[in-house]
CSV table of C-alpha atoms in Angstrom, one decimal:
chain,number,residue,atom,x,y,z
A,1,UNK,CA,2.0,122.8,-19.3
A,2,UNK,CA,0.4,119.4,-19.9
A,3,UNK,CA,-2.9,118.2,-18.5
A,4,UNK,CA,-3.1,114.5,-17.8
A,5,UNK,CA,-6.2,112.6,-17.2
A,6,UNK,CA,-5.8,109.2,-15.5
A,7,UNK,CA,-8.5,106.7,-14.8
A,8,UNK,CA,-9.7,105.0,-12.8
A,9,UNK,CA,-8.8,107.1,-9.8
A,10,UNK,CA,-9.1,104.1,-7.5
A,11,UNK,CA,-10.2,100.5,-7.6
A,12,UNK,CA,-10.4,97.5,-5.4
A,13,UNK,CA,-9.7,94.2,-7.2
A,14,UNK,CA,-9.6,90.6,-6.4
A,15,UNK,CA,-6.3,88.8,-6.5
A,16,UNK,CA,-5.6,87.0,-9.7
A,17,UNK,CA,-7.4,89.5,-11.8
A,18,UNK,CA,-6.0,92.3,-14.0
A,19,UNK,CA,-6.6,96.1,-14.1
A,20,UNK,CA,-5.9,98.4,-17.0
A,21,UNK,CA,-5.1,102.0,-16.2
A,22,UNK,CA,-5.6,104.7,-18.8
A,23,UNK,CA,-3.6,107.9,-19.2
A,24,UNK,CA,-4.7,110.6,-21.6
A,25,UNK,CA,-2.6,113.8,-22.3
A,26,UNK,CA,-3.9,117.0,-23.8
A,27,UNK,CA,-0.9,117.4,-26.1
A,28,UNK,CA,1.4,115.1,-28.1
A,29,UNK,CA,4.4,113.8,-26.2
A,30,UNK,CA,7.2,111.5,-27.2
A,31,UNK,CA,7.7,109.7,-24.0
A,32,UNK,CA,5.2,108.7,-21.3
A,33,UNK,CA,6.3,107.2,-18.0
A,34,UNK,CA,4.6,104.9,-15.5
A,35,UNK,CA,5.5,105.0,-11.9
A,36,UNK,CA,4.5,103.0,-8.9
A,37,UNK,CA,4.3,104.3,-5.3
A,38,UNK,CA,3.9,101.6,-2.7
A,39,UNK,CA,2.5,102.5,0.7
A,40,UNK,CA,4.8,104.8,2.5
A,41,UNK,CA,7.4,104.7,-0.2
A,42,UNK,CA,8.6,107.0,-2.9
A,43,UNK,CA,8.0,106.7,-6.6
A,44,UNK,CA,9.6,104.0,-8.6
A,45,UNK,CA,9.7,104.0,-12.4
A,46,UNK,CA,8.1,101.0,-13.9
A,47,UNK,CA,8.6,101.7,-17.6
A,48,UNK,CA,9.0,104.2,-20.3
A,49,UNK,CA,6.4,104.1,-23.1
A,50,UNK,CA,7.4,105.3,-26.5
A,51,UNK,CA,4.8,105.5,-29.3
A,52,UNK,CA,5.4,102.9,-32.0
A,53,UNK,CA,7.9,100.7,-30.1
A,54,UNK,CA,8.0,98.3,-27.2
A,55,UNK,CA,8.0,99.9,-23.7
A,56,UNK,CA,11.3,99.9,-21.9
A,57,UNK,CA,11.1,98.3,-18.4
A,58,UNK,CA,13.2,99.1,-15.4
A,59,UNK,CA,15.0,96.5,-13.4
A,60,UNK,CA,12.5,94.4,-11.4
A,61,UNK,CA,9.5,95.0,-13.8
A,62,UNK,CA,8.6,92.8,-16.6
A,63,UNK,CA,6.2,93.0,-19.6
A,64,UNK,CA,4.2,90.0,-18.6
A,65,UNK,CA,3.3,91.6,-15.3
A,66,UNK,CA,2.9,95.2,-16.5
A,67,UNK,CA,2.0,95.2,-20.2
A,68,UNK,CA,1.9,98.7,-21.6
A,69,UNK,CA,0.3,100.0,-24.8
A,70,UNK,CA,1.1,103.3,-26.5
A,71,UNK,CA,-1.1,103.5,-29.6
A,72,UNK,CA,-0.6,107.2,-30.2
A,73,UNK,CA,1.2,110.3,-28.9
A,74,UNK,CA,-1.5,111.3,-26.4
A,75,UNK,CA,-2.5,108.0,-24.8
A,76,UNK,CA,-1.1,105.0,-22.9
A,77,UNK,CA,-2.4,102.2,-20.8
A,78,UNK,CA,-0.7,100.2,-18.1
A,79,UNK,CA,-2.1,96.8,-17.1
A,80,UNK,CA,-1.4,95.2,-13.8
A,81,UNK,CA,-1.8,91.5,-14.4
A,82,UNK,CA,-2.5,88.6,-12.2
A,83,UNK,CA,-2.7,90.9,-9.2
A,84,UNK,CA,-1.6,90.0,-5.7
A,85,UNK,CA,-1.9,92.1,-2.5
A,86,UNK,CA,1.7,93.2,-3.0
A,87,UNK,CA,0.5,95.1,-6.1
A,88,UNK,CA,-1.5,97.5,-3.9
A,89,UNK,CA,0.0,100.8,-4.7
A,90,UNK,CA,-0.6,104.1,-6.3
A,91,UNK,CA,0.2,104.0,-10.0
A,92,UNK,CA,1.0,107.3,-11.8
A,93,UNK,CA,1.6,108.3,-15.4
A,94,UNK,CA,3.9,111.1,-16.2
A,95,UNK,CA,5.0,113.2,-19.2
A,96,UNK,CA,7.9,115.5,-19.6
A,97,UNK,CA,7.5,118.9,-21.2
A,98,UNK,CA,10.9,119.3,-22.8
A,99,UNK,CA,10.2,122.9,-23.6
A,100,UNK,CA,9.7,123.8,-19.9
A,101,UNK,CA,11.8,121.0,-18.5
A,102,UNK,CA,8.9,120.1,-16.2
A,103,UNK,CA,7.5,116.7,-15.5
A,104,UNK,CA,3.7,116.4,-15.0
A,105,UNK,CA,1.8,113.7,-13.3
A,106,UNK,CA,-1.7,112.3,-13.6
A,107,UNK,CA,-3.9,112.2,-10.6
A,108,UNK,CA,-2.9,108.6,-9.9
A,109,UNK,CA,-4.7,105.3,-9.5
A,110,UNK,CA,-5.0,104.0,-6.0
A,111,UNK,CA,-5.2,100.2,-6.4
A,112,UNK,CA,-6.1,97.9,-3.5
A,113,UNK,CA,-5.9,94.1,-4.1
A,114,UNK,CA,-7.8,91.9,-1.7
B,1,UNK,CA,23.2,102.2,-9.4
B,2,UNK,CA,22.0,105.8,-9.5
B,3,UNK,CA,20.8,107.1,-6.2
B,4,UNK,CA,19.0,110.1,-4.9
B,5,UNK,CA,19.1,110.4,-1.1
B,6,UNK,CA,17.0,112.5,1.3
B,7,UNK,CA,16.6,112.5,5.0
B,8,UNK,CA,13.2,110.9,5.7
B,9,UNK,CA,12.3,113.1,8.6
B,10,UNK,CA,9.9,114.1,10.0
B,11,UNK,CA,11.3,117.6,10.0
B,12,UNK,CA,9.4,119.6,12.5
B,13,UNK,CA,9.3,123.3,11.8
B,14,UNK,CA,7.6,126.1,13.9
B,15,UNK,CA,5.2,128.2,11.9
B,16,UNK,CA,6.9,131.2,10.4
B,17,UNK,CA,10.4,129.5,10.5
B,18,UNK,CA,12.5,128.3,7.6
B,19,UNK,CA,12.4,124.7,6.6
B,20,UNK,CA,15.6,123.4,5.0
B,21,UNK,CA,15.5,120.2,3.0
B,22,UNK,CA,18.5,118.5,1.5
B,23,UNK,CA,19.1,116.0,-1.3
B,24,UNK,CA,22.2,114.4,-2.7
B,25,UNK,CA,22.5,112.5,-6.0
B,26,UNK,CA,25.1,110.1,-7.3
B,27,UNK,CA,24.9,110.5,-11.1
B,28,UNK,CA,27.2,113.3,-12.2
B,29,UNK,CA,25.5,113.4,-15.6
B,30,UNK,CA,22.2,114.6,-14.0
B,31,UNK,CA,20.8,117.5,-15.8
B,32,UNK,CA,17.8,118.8,-14.0
B,33,UNK,CA,16.4,118.7,-10.5
B,34,UNK,CA,12.9,118.9,-9.2
B,35,UNK,CA,11.2,119.3,-5.9
B,36,UNK,CA,7.7,117.9,-5.6
B,37,UNK,CA,5.3,118.3,-2.7
B,38,UNK,CA,3.0,115.4,-2.0
B,39,UNK,CA,0.1,115.5,0.4
B,40,UNK,CA,-1.1,112.3,1.8
B,41,UNK,CA,-3.2,110.3,-0.7
B,42,UNK,CA,-2.5,112.8,-3.5
B,43,UNK,CA,-0.2,112.7,-6.5
B,44,UNK,CA,3.0,114.8,-6.5
B,45,UNK,CA,2.8,118.4,-7.5
B,46,UNK,CA,5.8,120.3,-8.8
B,47,UNK,CA,7.1,123.1,-6.6
B,48,UNK,CA,10.3,124.0,-8.4
B,49,UNK,CA,12.9,122.8,-10.9
B,50,UNK,CA,16.4,123.9,-11.3
B,51,UNK,CA,19.2,123.1,-13.7
B,52,UNK,CA,21.9,125.7,-13.2
B,53,UNK,CA,24.2,126.1,-10.3
B,54,UNK,CA,23.1,128.6,-7.8
B,55,UNK,CA,19.8,129.7,-6.3
B,56,UNK,CA,16.4,129.9,-7.8
B,57,UNK,CA,13.6,131.7,-5.9
B,58,UNK,CA,9.9,131.4,-6.4
B,59,UNK,CA,7.8,133.0,-3.7
B,60,UNK,CA,8.5,131.4,-0.4
B,61,UNK,CA,10.6,128.7,-2.0
B,62,UNK,CA,14.3,128.7,-2.9
B,63,UNK,CA,16.0,125.9,-4.6
B,64,UNK,CA,19.8,125.7,-4.4
B,65,UNK,CA,22.0,123.5,-6.7
B,66,UNK,CA,25.6,122.7,-6.4
B,67,UNK,CA,26.6,120.3,-9.1
B,68,UNK,CA,30.2,120.0,-7.9
B,69,UNK,CA,29.0,118.7,-4.6
B,70,UNK,CA,26.0,116.8,-6.2
B,71,UNK,CA,23.7,118.5,-3.8
B,72,UNK,CA,20.3,120.2,-4.2
B,73,UNK,CA,18.3,121.8,-1.4
B,74,UNK,CA,14.9,123.5,-0.9
B,75,UNK,CA,14.3,126.3,1.5
B,76,UNK,CA,10.7,127.1,2.6
B,77,UNK,CA,10.5,130.5,4.2
B,78,UNK,CA,7.7,131.6,6.5
B,79,UNK,CA,6.5,128.0,6.8
B,80,UNK,CA,2.8,127.6,7.1
B,81,UNK,CA,0.8,124.6,8.4
B,82,UNK,CA,-0.3,124.0,4.8
B,83,UNK,CA,3.3,123.3,4.0
B,84,UNK,CA,3.0,120.1,6.0
B,85,UNK,CA,3.6,117.4,3.4
B,86,UNK,CA,6.2,115.0,2.0
B,87,UNK,CA,8.8,116.7,-0.2
B,88,UNK,CA,10.3,114.6,-3.0
B,89,UNK,CA,13.5,115.3,-4.6
B,90,UNK,CA,13.8,114.1,-8.2
B,91,UNK,CA,16.6,114.0,-10.6
B,92,UNK,CA,16.6,113.8,-14.4
B,93,UNK,CA,19.6,112.3,-16.2
B,94,UNK,CA,18.3,112.2,-19.8
B,95,UNK,CA,16.5,114.5,-22.1
B,96,UNK,CA,13.3,112.5,-22.1
B,97,UNK,CA,12.1,113.1,-18.6
B,98,UNK,CA,12.8,109.8,-16.8
B,99,UNK,CA,13.0,110.8,-13.1
B,100,UNK,CA,14.7,109.1,-10.2
B,101,UNK,CA,13.1,110.0,-6.9
B,102,UNK,CA,14.5,110.2,-3.4
B,103,UNK,CA,12.5,108.6,-0.6
B,104,UNK,CA,11.0,112.0,0.5
B,105,UNK,CA,11.3,114.2,3.6
B,106,UNK,CA,8.2,114.6,5.7
B,107,UNK,CA,7.8,118.2,6.9
B,108,UNK,CA,5.5,119.0,9.8
B,109,UNK,CA,4.8,122.7,10.5
B,110,UNK,CA,3.6,123.2,14.0
B,111,UNK,CA,1.4,126.3,14.9
């Protein structure tokens, strides 16, 4: 199994500012995934972060709004830029253990934009 | 557009009864299937995964997969109040772990 540490666990931010969320994994993984869960909704994939290359974004998400870094095989960051109240969500990072075919999630970051 | 569909519920289940949750998916190339439980305000936790047709049992939980019908289900036997949560069905269509989630089914177990 993989242990994922995600921080901050929660934050309240002013609109127009940016927040960077960090995700640290206790083992090397090829792909890391960032999801968003809006209030009362299910999880939606934002992007896939591959070490050494640009992140791949899903439809409706763009790099200028959600820049991602993946400097090594155990760490990634997601920045929520120029925030608005509509960005208030839980953001989760995830990794997939190919050996066990399990997907693991960090504890999530609960973001409130005021 | 790949889709994963679940009944949103709430599904009300008497304590000790069996809760039956259903999920259908549109991508025939889907390879593995997951059931997550999510308590309010918490991140999802994996209950079971399945990738072969048939049944897979783990304690009080049984996952059933029928790839021909593009259908996966979760049975919770002897339901307990602690099982009250939202259950998310997730489908993996590639080997890298990108998941597509259903909207979730809220289960309420009543004493």
